[in-house]
Short mmCIF file of C-alpha atoms in Angstrom, two decimals:
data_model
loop_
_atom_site.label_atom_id
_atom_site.label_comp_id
_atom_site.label_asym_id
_atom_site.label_seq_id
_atom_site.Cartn_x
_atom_site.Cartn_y
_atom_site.Cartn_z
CA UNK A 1331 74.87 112.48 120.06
CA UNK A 1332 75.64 111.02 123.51
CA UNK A 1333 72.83 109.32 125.58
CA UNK A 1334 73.82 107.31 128.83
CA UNK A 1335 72.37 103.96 127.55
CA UNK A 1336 73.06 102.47 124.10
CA UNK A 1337 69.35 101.90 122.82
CA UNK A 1338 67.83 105.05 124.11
CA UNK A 1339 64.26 106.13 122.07
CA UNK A 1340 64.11 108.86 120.56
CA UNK A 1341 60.53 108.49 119.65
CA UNK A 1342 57.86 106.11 120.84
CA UNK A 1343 58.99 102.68 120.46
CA UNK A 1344 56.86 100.46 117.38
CA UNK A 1345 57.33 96.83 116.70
CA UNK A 1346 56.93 94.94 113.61
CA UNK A 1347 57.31 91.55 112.43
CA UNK A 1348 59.53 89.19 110.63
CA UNK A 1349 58.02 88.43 106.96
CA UNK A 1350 61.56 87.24 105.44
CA UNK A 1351 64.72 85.79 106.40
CA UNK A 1352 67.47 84.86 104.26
CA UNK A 1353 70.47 84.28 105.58
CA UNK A 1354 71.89 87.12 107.37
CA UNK A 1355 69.49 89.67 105.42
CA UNK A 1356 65.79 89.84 107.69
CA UNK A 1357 62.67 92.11 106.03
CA UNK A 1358 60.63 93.14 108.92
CA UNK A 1359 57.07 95.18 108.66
CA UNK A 1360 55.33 97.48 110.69
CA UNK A 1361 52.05 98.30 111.08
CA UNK A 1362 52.45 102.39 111.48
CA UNK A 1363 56.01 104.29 111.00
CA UNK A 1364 59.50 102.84 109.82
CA UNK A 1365 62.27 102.98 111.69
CA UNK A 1366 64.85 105.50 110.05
CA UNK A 1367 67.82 103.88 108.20
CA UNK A 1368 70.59 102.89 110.67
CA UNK A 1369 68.35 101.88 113.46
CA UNK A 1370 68.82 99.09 115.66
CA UNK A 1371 65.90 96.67 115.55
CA UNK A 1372 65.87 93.86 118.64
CA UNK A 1373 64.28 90.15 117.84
CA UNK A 1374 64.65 86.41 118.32
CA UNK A 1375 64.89 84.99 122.07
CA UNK A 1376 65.60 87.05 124.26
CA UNK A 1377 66.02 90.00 121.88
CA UNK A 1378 69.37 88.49 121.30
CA UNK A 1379 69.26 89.01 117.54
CA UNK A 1380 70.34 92.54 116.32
CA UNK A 1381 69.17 94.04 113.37
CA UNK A 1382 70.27 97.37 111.54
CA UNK A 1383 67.90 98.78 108.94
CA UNK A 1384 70.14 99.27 105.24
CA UNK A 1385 66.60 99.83 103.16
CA UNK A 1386 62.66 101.18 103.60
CA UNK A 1387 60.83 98.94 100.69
CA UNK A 1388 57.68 100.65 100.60
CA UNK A 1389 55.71 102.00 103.11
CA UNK A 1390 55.15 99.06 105.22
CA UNK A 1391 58.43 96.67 105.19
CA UNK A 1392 61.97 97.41 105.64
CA UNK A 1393 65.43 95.22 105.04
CA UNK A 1394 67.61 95.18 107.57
CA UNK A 1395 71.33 93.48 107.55
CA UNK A 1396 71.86 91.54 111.07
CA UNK A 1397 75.20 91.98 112.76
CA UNK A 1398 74.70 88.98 115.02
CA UNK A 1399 74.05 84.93 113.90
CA UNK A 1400 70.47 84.92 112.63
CA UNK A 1401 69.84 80.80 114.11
CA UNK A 1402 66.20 80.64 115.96
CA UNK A 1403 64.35 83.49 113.99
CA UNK A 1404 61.56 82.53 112.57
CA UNK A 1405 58.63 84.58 110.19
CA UNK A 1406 56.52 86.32 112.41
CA UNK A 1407 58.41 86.91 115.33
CA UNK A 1408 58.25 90.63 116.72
CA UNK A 1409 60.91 93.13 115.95
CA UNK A 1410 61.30 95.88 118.58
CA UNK A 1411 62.52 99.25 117.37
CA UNK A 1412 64.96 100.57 119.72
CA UNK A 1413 64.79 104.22 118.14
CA UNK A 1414 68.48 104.64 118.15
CA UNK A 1415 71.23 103.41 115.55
CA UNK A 1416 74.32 101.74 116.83
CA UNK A 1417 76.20 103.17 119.33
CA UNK A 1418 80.25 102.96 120.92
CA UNK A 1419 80.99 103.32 124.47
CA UNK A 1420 83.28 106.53 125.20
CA UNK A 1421 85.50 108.34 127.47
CA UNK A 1422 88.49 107.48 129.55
CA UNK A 1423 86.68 104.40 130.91
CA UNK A 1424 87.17 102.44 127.76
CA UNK A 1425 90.78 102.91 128.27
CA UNK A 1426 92.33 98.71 128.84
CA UNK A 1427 89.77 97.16 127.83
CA UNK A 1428 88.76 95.10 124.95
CA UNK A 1429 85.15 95.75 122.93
CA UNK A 1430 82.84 93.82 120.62
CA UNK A 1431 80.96 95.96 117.93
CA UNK A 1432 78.63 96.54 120.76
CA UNK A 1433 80.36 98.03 123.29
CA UNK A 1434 80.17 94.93 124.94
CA UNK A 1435 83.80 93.67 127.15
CA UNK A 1436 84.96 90.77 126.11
CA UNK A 1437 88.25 90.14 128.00
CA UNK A 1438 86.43 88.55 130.99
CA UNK A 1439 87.19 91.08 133.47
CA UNK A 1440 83.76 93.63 135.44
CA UNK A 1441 81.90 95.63 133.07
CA UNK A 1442 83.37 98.87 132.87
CA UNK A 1443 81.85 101.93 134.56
CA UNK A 1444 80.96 105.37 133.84
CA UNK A 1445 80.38 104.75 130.04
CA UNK A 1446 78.90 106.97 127.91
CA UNK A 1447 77.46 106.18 124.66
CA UNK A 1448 77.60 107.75 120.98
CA UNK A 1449 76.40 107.22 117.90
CA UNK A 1450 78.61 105.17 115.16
CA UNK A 1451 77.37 107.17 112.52
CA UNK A 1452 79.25 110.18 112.94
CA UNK A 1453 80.06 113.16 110.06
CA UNK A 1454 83.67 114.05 109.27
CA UNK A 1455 84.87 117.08 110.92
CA UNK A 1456 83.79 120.12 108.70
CA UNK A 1457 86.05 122.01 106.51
CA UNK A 1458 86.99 125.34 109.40
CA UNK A 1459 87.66 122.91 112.25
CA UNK A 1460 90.63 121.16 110.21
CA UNK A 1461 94.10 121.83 111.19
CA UNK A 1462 96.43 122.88 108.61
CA UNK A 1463 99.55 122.69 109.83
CA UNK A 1464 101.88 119.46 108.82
CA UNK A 1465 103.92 117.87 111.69
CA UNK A 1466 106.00 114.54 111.42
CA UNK A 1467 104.50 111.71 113.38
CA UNK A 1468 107.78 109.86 114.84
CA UNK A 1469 107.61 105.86 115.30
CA UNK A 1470 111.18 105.40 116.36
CA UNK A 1471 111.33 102.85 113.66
CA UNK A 1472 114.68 103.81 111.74
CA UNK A 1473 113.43 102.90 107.99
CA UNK A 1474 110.14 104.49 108.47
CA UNK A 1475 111.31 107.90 110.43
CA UNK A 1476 114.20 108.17 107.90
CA UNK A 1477 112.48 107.00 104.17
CA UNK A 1478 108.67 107.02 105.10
CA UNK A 1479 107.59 109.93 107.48
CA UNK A 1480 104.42 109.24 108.68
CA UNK A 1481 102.16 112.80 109.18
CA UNK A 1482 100.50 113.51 112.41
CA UNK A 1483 96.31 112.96 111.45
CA UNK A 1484 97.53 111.54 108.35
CA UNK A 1485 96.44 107.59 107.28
CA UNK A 1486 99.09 105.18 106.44
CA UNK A 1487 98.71 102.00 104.61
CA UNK A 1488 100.91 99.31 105.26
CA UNK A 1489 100.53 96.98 102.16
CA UNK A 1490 101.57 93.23 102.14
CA UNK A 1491 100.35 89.74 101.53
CA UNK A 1492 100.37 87.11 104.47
CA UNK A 1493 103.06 86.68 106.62
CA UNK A 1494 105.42 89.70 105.76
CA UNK A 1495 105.13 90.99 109.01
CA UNK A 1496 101.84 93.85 108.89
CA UNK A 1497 100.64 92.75 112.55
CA UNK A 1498 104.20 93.00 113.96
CA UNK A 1499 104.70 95.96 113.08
CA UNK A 1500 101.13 97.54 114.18
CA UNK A 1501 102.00 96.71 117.77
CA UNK A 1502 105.09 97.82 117.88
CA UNK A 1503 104.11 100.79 116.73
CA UNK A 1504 100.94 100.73 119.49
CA UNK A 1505 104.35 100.02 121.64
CA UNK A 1506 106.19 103.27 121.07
CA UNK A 1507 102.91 105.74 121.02
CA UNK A 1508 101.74 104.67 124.81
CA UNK A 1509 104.77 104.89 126.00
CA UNK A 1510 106.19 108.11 124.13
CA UNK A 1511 108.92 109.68 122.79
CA UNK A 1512 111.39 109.11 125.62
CA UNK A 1513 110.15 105.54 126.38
CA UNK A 1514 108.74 105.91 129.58
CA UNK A 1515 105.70 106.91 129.26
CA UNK A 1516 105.46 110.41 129.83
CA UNK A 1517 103.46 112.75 126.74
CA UNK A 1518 101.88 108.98 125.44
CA UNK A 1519 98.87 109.32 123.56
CA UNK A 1520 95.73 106.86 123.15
CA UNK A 1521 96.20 103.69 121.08
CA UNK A 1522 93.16 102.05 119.44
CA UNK A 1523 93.42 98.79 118.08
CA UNK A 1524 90.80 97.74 115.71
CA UNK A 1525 90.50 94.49 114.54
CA UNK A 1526 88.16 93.72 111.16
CA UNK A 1527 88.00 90.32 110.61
CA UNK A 1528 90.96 89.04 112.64
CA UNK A 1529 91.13 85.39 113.96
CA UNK A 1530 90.40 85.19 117.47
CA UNK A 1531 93.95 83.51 118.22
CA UNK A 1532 95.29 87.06 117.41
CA UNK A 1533 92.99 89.25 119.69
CA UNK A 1534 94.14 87.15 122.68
CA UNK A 1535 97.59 87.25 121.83
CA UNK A 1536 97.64 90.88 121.22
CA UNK A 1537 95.64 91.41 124.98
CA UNK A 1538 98.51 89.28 126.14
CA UNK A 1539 101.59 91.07 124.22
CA UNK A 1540 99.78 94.39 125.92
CA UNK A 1541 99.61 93.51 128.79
CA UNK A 1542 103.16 91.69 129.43
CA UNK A 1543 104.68 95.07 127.81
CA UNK A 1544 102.55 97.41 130.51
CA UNK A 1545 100.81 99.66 127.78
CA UNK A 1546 97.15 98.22 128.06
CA UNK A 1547 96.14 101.42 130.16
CA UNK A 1548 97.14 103.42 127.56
CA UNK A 1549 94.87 101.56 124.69
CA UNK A 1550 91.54 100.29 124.04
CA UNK A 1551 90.79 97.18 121.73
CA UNK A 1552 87.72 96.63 119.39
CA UNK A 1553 87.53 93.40 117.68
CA UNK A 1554 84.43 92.28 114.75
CA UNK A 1555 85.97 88.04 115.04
CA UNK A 1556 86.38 86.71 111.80
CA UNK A 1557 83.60 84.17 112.21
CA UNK A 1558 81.11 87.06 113.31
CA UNK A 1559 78.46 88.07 110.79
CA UNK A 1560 79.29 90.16 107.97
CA UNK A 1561 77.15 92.76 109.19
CA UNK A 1562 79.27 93.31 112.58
CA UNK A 1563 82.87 92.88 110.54
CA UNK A 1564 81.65 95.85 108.43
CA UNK A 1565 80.53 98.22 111.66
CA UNK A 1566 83.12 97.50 113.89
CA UNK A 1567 85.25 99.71 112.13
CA UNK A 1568 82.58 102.74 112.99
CA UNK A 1569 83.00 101.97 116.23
CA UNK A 1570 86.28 102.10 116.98
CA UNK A 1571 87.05 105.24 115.23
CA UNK A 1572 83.58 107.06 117.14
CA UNK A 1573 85.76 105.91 120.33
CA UNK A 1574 88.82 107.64 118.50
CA UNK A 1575 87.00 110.70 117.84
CA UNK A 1576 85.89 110.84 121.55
CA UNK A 1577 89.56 110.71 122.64
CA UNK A 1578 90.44 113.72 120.46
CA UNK A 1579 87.16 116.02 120.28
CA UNK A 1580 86.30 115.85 124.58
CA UNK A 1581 90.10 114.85 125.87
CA UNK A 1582 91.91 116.99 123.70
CA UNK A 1583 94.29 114.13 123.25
CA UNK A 1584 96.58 112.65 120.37
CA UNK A 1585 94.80 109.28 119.36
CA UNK A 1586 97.16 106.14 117.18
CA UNK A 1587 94.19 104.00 115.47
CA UNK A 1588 95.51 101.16 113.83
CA UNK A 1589 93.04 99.09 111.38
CA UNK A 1590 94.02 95.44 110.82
CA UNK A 1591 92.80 94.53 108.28
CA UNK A 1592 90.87 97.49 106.14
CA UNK A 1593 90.96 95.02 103.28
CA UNK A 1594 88.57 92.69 105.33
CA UNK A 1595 86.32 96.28 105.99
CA UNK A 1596 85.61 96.12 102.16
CA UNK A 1597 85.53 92.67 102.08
CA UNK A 1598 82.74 92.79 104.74
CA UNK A 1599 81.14 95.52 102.43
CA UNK A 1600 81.25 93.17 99.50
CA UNK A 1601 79.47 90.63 101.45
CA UNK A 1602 76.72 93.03 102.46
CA UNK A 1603 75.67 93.92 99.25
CA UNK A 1604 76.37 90.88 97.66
CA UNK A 1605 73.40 89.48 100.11
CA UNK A 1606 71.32 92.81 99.97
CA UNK A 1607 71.49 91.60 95.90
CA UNK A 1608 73.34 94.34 94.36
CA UNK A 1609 74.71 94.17 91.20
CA UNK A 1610 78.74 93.17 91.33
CA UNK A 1611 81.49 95.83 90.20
CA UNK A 1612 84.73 95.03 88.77
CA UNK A 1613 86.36 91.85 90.39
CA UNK A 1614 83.28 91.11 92.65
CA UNK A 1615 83.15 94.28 94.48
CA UNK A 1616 80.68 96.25 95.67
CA UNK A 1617 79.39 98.91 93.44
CA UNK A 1618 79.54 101.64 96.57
CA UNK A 1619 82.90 100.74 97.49
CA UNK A 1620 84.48 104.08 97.25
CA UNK A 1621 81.93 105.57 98.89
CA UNK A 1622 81.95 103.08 101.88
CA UNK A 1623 85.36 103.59 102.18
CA UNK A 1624 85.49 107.45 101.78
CA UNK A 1625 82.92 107.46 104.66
CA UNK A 1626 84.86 105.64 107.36
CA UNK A 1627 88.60 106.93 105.98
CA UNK A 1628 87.35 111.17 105.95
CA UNK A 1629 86.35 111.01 109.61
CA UNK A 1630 90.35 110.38 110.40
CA UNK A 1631 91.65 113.80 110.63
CA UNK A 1632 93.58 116.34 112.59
CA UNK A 1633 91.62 119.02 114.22
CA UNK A 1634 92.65 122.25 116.66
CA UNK A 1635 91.85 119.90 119.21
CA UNK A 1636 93.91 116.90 118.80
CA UNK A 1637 94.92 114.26 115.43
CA UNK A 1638 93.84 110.83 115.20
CA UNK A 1639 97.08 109.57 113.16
CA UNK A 1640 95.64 106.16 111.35
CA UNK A 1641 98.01 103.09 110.36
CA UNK A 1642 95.80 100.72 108.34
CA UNK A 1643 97.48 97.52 106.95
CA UNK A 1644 95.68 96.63 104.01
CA UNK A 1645 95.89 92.71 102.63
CA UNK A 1646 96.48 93.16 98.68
CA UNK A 1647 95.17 90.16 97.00
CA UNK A 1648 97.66 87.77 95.39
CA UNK A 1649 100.26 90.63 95.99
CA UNK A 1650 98.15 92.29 93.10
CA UNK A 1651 98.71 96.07 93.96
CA UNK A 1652 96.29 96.93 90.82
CA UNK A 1653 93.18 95.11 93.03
CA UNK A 1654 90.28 97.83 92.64
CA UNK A 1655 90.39 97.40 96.85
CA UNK A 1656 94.40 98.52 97.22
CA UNK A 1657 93.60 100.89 94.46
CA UNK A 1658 91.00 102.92 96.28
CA UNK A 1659 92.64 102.71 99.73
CA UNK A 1660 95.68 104.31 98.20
CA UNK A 1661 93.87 107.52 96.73
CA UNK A 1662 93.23 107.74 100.87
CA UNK A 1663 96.87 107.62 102.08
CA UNK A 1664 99.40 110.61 102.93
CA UNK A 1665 102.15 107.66 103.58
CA UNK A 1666 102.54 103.56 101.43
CA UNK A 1667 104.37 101.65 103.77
CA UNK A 1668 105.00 98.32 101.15
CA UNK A 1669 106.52 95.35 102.94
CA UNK A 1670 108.13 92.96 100.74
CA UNK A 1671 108.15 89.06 100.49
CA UNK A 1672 111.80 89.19 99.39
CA UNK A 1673 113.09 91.34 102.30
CA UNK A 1674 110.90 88.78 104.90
CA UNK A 1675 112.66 85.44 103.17
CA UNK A 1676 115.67 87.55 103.82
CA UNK A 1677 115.25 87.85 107.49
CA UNK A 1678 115.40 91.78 106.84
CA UNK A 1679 112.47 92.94 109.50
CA UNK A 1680 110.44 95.33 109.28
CA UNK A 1681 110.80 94.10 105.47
CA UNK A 1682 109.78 97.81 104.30
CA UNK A 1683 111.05 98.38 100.83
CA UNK A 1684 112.31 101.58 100.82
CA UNK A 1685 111.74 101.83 96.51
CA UNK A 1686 107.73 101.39 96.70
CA UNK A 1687 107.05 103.29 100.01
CA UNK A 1688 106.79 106.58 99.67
CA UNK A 1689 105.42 109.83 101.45
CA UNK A 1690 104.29 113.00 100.54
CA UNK A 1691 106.30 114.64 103.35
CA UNK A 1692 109.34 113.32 101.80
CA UNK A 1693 109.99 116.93 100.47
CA UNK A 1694 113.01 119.42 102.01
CA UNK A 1695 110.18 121.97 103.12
CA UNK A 1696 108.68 119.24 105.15
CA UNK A 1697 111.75 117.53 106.41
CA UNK A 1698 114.37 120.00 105.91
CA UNK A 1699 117.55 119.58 103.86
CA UNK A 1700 119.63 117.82 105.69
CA UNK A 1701 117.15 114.86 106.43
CA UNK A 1702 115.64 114.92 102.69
CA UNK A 1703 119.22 114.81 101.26
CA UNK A 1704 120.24 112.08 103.71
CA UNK A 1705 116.87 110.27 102.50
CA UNK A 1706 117.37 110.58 98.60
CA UNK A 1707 120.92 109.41 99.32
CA UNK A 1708 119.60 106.38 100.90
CA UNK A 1709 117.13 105.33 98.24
CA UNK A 1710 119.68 106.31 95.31
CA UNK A 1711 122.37 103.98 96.77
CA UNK A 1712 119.33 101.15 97.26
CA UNK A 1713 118.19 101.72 93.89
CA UNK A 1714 121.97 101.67 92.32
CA UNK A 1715 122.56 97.95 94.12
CA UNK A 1716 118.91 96.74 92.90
CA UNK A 1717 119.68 97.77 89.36
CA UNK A 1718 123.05 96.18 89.54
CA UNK A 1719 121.76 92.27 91.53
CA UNK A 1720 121.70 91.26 87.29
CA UNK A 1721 125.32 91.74 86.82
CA UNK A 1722 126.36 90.28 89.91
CA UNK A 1723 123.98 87.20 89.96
CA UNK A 1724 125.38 86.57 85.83
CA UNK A 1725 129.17 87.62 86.45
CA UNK A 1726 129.99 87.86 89.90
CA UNK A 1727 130.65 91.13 92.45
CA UNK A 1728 134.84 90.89 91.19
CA UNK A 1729 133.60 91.88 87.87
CA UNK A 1730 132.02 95.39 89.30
CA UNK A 1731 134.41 98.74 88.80
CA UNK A 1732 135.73 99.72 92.67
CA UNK A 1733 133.35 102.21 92.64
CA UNK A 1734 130.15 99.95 91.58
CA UNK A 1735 131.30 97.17 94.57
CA UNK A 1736 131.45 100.70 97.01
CA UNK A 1737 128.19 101.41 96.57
CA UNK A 1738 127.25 97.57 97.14
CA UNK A 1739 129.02 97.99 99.67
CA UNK A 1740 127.16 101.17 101.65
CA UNK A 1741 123.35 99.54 100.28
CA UNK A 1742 124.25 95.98 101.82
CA UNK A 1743 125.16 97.86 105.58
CA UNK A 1744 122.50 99.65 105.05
CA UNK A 1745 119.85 97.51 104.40
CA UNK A 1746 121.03 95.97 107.94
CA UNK A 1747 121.77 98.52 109.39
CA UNK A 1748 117.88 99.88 108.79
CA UNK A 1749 116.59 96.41 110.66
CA UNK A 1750 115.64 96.76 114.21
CA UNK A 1751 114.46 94.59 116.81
CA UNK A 1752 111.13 94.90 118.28
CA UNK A 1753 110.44 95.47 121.58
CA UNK A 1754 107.12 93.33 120.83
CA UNK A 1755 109.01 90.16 119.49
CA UNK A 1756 111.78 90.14 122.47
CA UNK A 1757 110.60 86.66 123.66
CA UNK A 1758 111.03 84.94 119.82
CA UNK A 1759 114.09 86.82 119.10
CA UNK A 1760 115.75 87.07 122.45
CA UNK A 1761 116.95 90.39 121.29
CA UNK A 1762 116.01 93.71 123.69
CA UNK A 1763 113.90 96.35 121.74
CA UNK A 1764 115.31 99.47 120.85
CA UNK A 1765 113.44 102.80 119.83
CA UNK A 1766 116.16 105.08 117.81
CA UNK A 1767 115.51 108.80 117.37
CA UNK A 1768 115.43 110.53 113.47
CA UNK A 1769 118.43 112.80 114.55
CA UNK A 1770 120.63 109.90 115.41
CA UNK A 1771 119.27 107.62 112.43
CA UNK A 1772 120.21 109.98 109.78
CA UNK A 1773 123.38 110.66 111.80
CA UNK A 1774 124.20 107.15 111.33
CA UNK A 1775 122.71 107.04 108.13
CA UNK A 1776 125.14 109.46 106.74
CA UNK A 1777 128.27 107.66 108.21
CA UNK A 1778 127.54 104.63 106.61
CA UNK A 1779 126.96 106.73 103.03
CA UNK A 1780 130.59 108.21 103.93
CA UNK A 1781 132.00 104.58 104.16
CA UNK A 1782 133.03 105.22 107.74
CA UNK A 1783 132.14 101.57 108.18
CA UNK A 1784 133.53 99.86 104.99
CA UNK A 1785 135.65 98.09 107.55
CA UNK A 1786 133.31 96.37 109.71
CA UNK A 1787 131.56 93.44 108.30
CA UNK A 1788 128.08 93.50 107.41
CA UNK A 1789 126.38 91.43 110.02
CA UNK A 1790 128.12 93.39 112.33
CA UNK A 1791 124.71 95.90 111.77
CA UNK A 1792 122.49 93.58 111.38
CA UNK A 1793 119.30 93.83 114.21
CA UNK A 1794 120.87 96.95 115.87
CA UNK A 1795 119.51 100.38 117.17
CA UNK A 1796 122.53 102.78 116.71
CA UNK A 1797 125.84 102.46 115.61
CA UNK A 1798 127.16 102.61 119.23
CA UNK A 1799 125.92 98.74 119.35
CA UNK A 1800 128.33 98.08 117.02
CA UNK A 1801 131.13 99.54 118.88
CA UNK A 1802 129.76 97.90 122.03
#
């Protein structure tokens, strides 16, 4: 459904009035029809307030959830239907510029021109237009491409409490897919950022970042603020993957959407029906939260026209991974990208744990043999130092056999060696960014498992790309 404005009436236009308001939940009536769930009802001054019908009561009153602050309305005041649900601005004029749930810019520069308008509510692609094939969605990031192969149209989580680095890694990865492959640019695809719930602090510095590294042409920004209504923090996610779906249905183009945070999605969800007076599932969540979350995460998919490849980080709760909200975002996910607390105190960024991440193209038909035999020898060496920390923290590394303090050894370079500085942090770390290709990351990979580099000291691969840094 495209329409060249975003309220456009589909049918003659009614208006009711305002018989409840409580809190950010309004029941309007109407003397004749009801407006059709999903539609956009217009009140308060200036038709400011924006209202989106969630229920029909009875024949004559409907509840509606408002995605803007409800402060002026008042019982009685008229409710104008708009005839049309909520709708995203589309097309390669959204491309630099940063969106409310509206449509609306918000980074101070001219309304953009040439929009054109569809509907949020959107159905996943059906079953024939799918794509089956299975392609490897590169990053450049060494301990992803090598341990965690993300799948082109596939949906990633990246798991982790505060401060472990989630956000960091998102645009670094927005980084590398505008500017492509080779690093200049050429073959890019479309970045989306959508931010649910973010503080406001971080959609500035993130316009900033963009800008400063010369990829905000390539990408478009959507942000529902942390202090905005429930209402919009739970749509704005709609909205940024209708823009997404625009990019790869009409452009025929490759489309990176990157959620931060889909935990705050749900949690907007939860807040919805908690005020709409639903009954409270497990742990406070909403009763409908696998259905909510099925509807937004089954419209990301690769089609014969182009993939939209999704990267969502996902909060967990008290680093709880049993939370009923990681729980049903993982039964989503081709790829579990886990950052760990311990690797972060460390100073070991990205602080992926290669142990809990996992992928299902991690398999030799996917991959092929060399790279899934280079991979298993990776995590077996990680996984042999992990299960021998005990001894050394009781007795000390001298009291390992030569062939235990070996494989220390290899997993201590290469938990350095699979650091890398970001071309998005260069100004805290001082360090240039490096992208590093899979062929020459397992190249190195295997070097290191041959003890090639049992001579040079560990810190010598700390925060490199390849292993010609080390050399250099």
């Amino acid at each position: 459904m495209l329409d060249a404005r975003p309220e456009a009436r589909s049918m003659a236009p009614s208006t009711g009035r305002l018989v409840a308001i409580r809190g950010s939940i309004v029941d309007v009536a109407f003397a004749d029809r009801l407006p059709p769930i999903h539609t956009i009802l217009r009140t308060g001054p200036d038709e400011r307030v924006a209202l989106e019908v969630f229920a029909q009561l009875d024949p004559r009153r409907v509840r509606t959830v408002a995605l803007t602050s409800t402060q002026g309305l008042a019982r009685g005041m008229p409710a104008r239907d708009t005839g049309a649900p909520l709708q995203a601005p589309v097309g390669p004029a959204t491309l630099g510029r940063m969106f409310d749930v509206f449509g609306r810019a918000i980074d101070r520069a001219a309304p953009p021109t040439d929009l054109r308008w569809r509907s949020v509510h959107q159905p996943p692609p059906r079953l024939a237009q799918l794509s089956g094939e299975s392609a490897v969605f590169t990053t450049g990031i060494k301990v992803i491409d090598v341990l965690v192969p993300l799948e082109r149209g596939g949906k990633a989580g990246l798991f982790g409490g505060a401060g472990v680095g989630k956000t960091v890694l998102l645009t670094e990865m927005i980084h590398n897919m505008v500017t492509g492959p080779t690093g200049d640019g050429a073959d890019g695809g479309v970045s989306i950022f959508c931010g649910i719930g973010e503080r406001c602090r971080e959609g500035e510095e993130l316009y900033r970042e963009m800008t400063a590294a010369g990829v905000l042409d390539s990408m478009v920004m959507v942000f529902g603020q942390m202090d905005e209504p429930p209402g919009s923090r739970f749509r704005v996610g709609h909205a940024a993957l209708t823009m997404a779906e625009a990019f790869r249905d009409e452009e025929q183009r490759d489309v990176l959407l990157l959620i931060d945070n889909i935990f705050r999605f749900i949690q907007a969800g939860a807040e919805v029906s908690g005020l709409l007076g639903q009954m409270p599932s497990r742990m406070g969540y909403q009763p409908t939260m696998g259905t909510e979350l099925s509807r937004l995460e089954e419209r990301i998919a690769s089609t014969r026209s182009g993939a939209i490849t999704s990267i969502q980080a996902v909060y967990v709760p008290a680093d709880d991974f049993t939370d009923p909200a990681a729980v049903h975002t993982f039964s989503h996910l081709s790829a579990s990208i886990v950052l760990s607390r311990r690797l972060a105190s460390e100073g070991l960024y990205p602080a992926i744990d290669p142990l809990q991440s996992g992928s299902k193209l991690s398999t030799a038909a996917a991959l092929g043999a060399r790279h899934d035999d280079v991979a298993r020898q990776v995590r077996r060496t990680l996984a042999q130092y992990a299960e021998l920390k005990d001894i050394i923290a009781m007795l000390g590394i001298e009291q390992l056999s030569p062939e235990d303090r070996r494989v220390v050894g290899r997993a201590r370079r290469l938990e350095r060696f699979l650091t890398q500085p970001f071309f998005t942090t260069e100004r805290f770390s001082g360090k240039p960014g490096v992208r590093v290709p899979v062929e020459r990351a397992l190249e190195d990979c295997e070097r290191i498992l041959r003890d090639e580099l049992s001579a040079v000291p560990e810190d010598a691969l700390y925060m490199i790309g390849d292993l010609d840094a080390v050399r250099r």
